[in-house]
Tab-separated table of C-alpha atoms in Angstrom:
chain	number	residue	atom	x	y	z
A	5	MET	CA	87.891	116.356	73.378
A	6	THR	CA	85.754	118.791	75.103
A	7	MET	CA	88.350	118.426	78.006
A	8	GLY	CA	91.174	119.754	75.428
A	9	LEU	CA	89.390	122.716	74.439
A	10	GLN	CA	89.944	124.515	77.636
A	11	PHE	CA	93.702	124.426	76.629
A	12	VAL	CA	93.223	125.995	73.698
A	13	THR	CA	91.718	129.101	74.541
A	14	ASN	CA	93.499	132.808	75.555
A	15	ASN	CA	93.749	130.897	78.760
A	16	GLY	CA	94.630	128.149	78.126
A	17	TRP	CA	98.265	128.076	79.441
A	18	TRP	CA	97.248	128.701	82.654
A	19	TRP	CA	94.602	125.953	82.532
A	20	PHE	CA	97.449	123.745	81.357
A	21	ASN	CA	99.747	124.694	84.399
A	22	ILE	CA	96.978	123.938	86.801
A	23	PHE	CA	96.598	120.571	85.453
A	24	ASN	CA	100.404	120.095	85.502
A	25	TRP	CA	100.722	121.454	88.903
A	26	PHE	CA	98.165	119.517	90.525
A	27	ALA	CA	97.062	116.451	88.186
A	28	VAL	CA	100.593	115.298	87.749
A	29	GLY	CA	103.065	114.162	89.767
A	30	ASP	CA	101.666	113.135	93.229
A	31	CYS	CA	98.771	111.252	91.177
A	32	LEU	CA	101.538	109.639	89.403
A	33	ILE	CA	103.848	108.762	92.403
A	34	PHE	CA	100.452	107.294	93.997
A	35	VAL	CA	99.130	105.017	90.890
A	36	LEU	CA	102.827	104.035	91.017
A	37	VAL	CA	103.033	103.185	94.735
A	38	VAL	CA	99.714	101.184	94.508
A	39	GLU	CA	100.840	99.046	91.149
A	40	THR	CA	104.429	98.180	92.779
A	41	TYR	CA	103.056	97.324	96.213
A	42	CYS	CA	100.054	94.925	94.171
A	43	LEU	CA	102.745	93.393	91.965
A	44	VAL	CA	105.329	92.541	94.872
A	45	TYR	CA	102.732	91.579	97.600
A	46	TYR	CA	99.484	90.485	96.132
A	47	PHE	CA	100.601	88.686	92.830
A	48	GLY	CA	104.332	88.146	94.031
A	49	LEU	CA	107.741	88.189	92.970
A	50	ASP	CA	107.769	84.091	92.680
A	51	ASN	CA	104.439	83.990	90.526
A	52	LEU	CA	106.394	87.229	88.162
A	53	ASP	CA	109.567	85.387	88.020
A	54	ALA	CA	107.554	82.020	86.969
A	55	LEU	CA	105.824	83.739	84.159
A	56	LEU	CA	109.215	85.573	83.097
A	57	PHE	CA	111.083	82.635	83.009
A	58	ALA	CA	108.481	80.612	80.866
A	59	ARG	CA	108.249	83.505	78.255
A	60	THR	CA	112.016	84.330	78.196
A	61	GLY	CA	113.958	81.573	79.864
A	62	GLU	CA	115.808	84.263	81.893
A	63	ARG	CA	114.575	84.717	86.087
A	64	LEU	CA	114.351	87.894	87.729
A	65	PRO	CA	117.834	88.854	89.610
A	66	GLY	CA	117.736	88.045	93.222
A	67	TRP	CA	119.539	91.654	93.889
A	68	MET	CA	116.287	92.984	92.107
A	69	LYS	CA	113.563	90.999	93.988
A	70	TYR	CA	115.050	92.566	97.158
A	71	CYS	CA	115.351	95.820	95.563
A	72	LEU	CA	111.569	95.783	95.149
A	73	LYS	CA	110.281	94.645	97.952
A	74	TYR	CA	112.908	96.477	100.427
A	75	VAL	CA	113.989	99.629	98.561
A	76	SER	CA	111.738	100.679	96.104
A	77	ILE	CA	108.559	100.704	97.879
A	78	PRO	CA	109.863	102.763	100.792
A	79	ILE	CA	111.305	105.697	98.687
A	80	MET	CA	108.034	105.869	96.973
A	81	THR	CA	105.995	106.024	99.921
A	82	VAL	CA	108.385	108.353	101.305
A	83	LEU	CA	108.199	110.357	98.011
A	84	PHE	CA	104.663	110.475	97.833
A	85	VAL	CA	104.042	111.746	101.302
A	86	TYR	CA	106.483	114.205	101.053
A	87	ALA	CA	104.809	115.161	97.574
A	88	ILE	CA	101.575	115.604	99.641
A	89	ASN	CA	102.972	117.586	102.576
A	90	GLN	CA	104.534	120.033	100.446
A	91	GLU	CA	101.368	120.381	98.698
A	92	PHE	CA	99.250	121.359	101.271
A	93	LYS	CA	101.768	123.676	102.745
A	94	GLY	CA	102.573	125.144	99.533
A	95	ILE	CA	101.703	129.009	99.189
A	96	TYR	CA	100.268	129.675	95.680
A	97	MET	CA	99.851	132.851	94.101
A	98	GLU	CA	96.251	132.072	92.285
A	99	PRO	CA	92.849	132.075	93.704
A	100	ALA	CA	91.845	129.800	96.306
A	101	TRP	CA	89.159	128.215	94.048
A	102	THR	CA	91.841	126.928	91.904
A	103	GLN	CA	93.631	125.505	94.642
A	104	TRP	CA	90.481	123.423	95.538
A	105	PHE	CA	89.730	122.408	91.934
A	106	GLY	CA	93.714	121.566	91.659
A	107	ARG	CA	93.155	119.304	94.702
A	108	CYS	CA	90.369	117.794	93.420
A	109	LEU	CA	92.168	116.767	90.370
A	110	LEU	CA	94.962	115.435	92.814
A	111	VAL	CA	92.337	113.390	94.976
A	112	ALA	CA	90.391	112.064	92.066
A	113	PRO	CA	93.001	109.336	90.431
A	114	MET	CA	93.276	108.100	94.174
A	115	LEU	CA	89.858	107.580	94.812
A	116	ILE	CA	89.221	105.920	91.526
A	117	VAL	CA	92.149	103.570	92.951
A	118	GLY	CA	90.244	103.079	96.507
A	119	LEU	CA	87.149	102.214	94.362
A	120	GLY	CA	88.399	99.544	92.349
A	121	PHE	CA	89.912	97.661	95.690
A	122	ILE	CA	86.433	98.427	97.421
A	123	PHE	CA	84.265	97.489	94.352
A	124	PRO	CA	86.415	95.097	91.928
A	125	TRP	CA	85.290	94.440	87.858
A	126	LYS	CA	84.046	91.439	87.264
A	127	CYS	CA	87.176	90.433	84.886
A	128	THR	CA	88.805	86.988	83.660
A	129	GLN	CA	90.866	85.823	86.864
A	130	ALA	CA	94.692	85.756	86.261
A	131	GLU	CA	95.015	82.175	86.767
A	132	GLN	CA	92.813	81.475	83.736
A	133	LEU	CA	94.584	83.959	81.795
A	134	ILE	CA	97.962	81.987	82.632
A	135	ARG	CA	96.410	78.800	81.579
A	136	SER	CA	95.032	79.804	78.718
A	137	GLN	CA	98.250	81.616	77.329
A	138	TYR	CA	101.160	79.000	78.973
A	139	GLY	CA	98.565	75.974	79.150
A	140	LYS	CA	99.890	75.165	82.554
A	141	THR	CA	98.525	76.451	85.695
A	142	LEU	CA	100.895	79.121	87.581
A	143	LYS	CA	101.876	76.017	90.192
A	144	GLU	CA	102.828	74.389	87.392
A	145	LEU	CA	104.901	77.076	86.186
A	146	LYS	CA	107.135	77.599	89.340
A	147	ALA	CA	107.324	73.730	89.439
A	148	ASP	CA	109.199	74.402	86.009
A	149	LEU	CA	111.819	76.927	87.957
A	150	ALA	CA	112.937	73.836	90.560
A	151	PRO	CA	116.751	73.213	90.030
A	152	GLY	CA	116.070	69.838	88.766
A	153	SER	CA	113.526	70.163	86.467
A	154	VAL	CA	115.563	73.107	84.295
């Protein structure tokens, strides 16, 4: 609630624009790149395909797997690098402290993501969650995708 109070003051629109310029676009692109990379390469598209098939009876199309692996991540990475480049070479009419405050807003979510990789939270493992929801291990679900088992 206290963070929202600054937006309803006389300078609320100005504060909103600072948050909008710095804390929204680049951070979201970064989080999107990291989430997509983790889903594609860390968890694996074959595992995602097995879970999708167990839940809905449908499979991920081959073109979607290709696009996620070889098209989406490079495009999002290029967009992120371009956005950061534009951010730091941009000329703003605001005072210097607002630029540095905004850049702190920009870097904060990225640091949180990085700290999440360095100091992982203790939570239920994905394999345990899959076993409790589906009654099978991930290997058994992937075996169900074999052509002769369906």
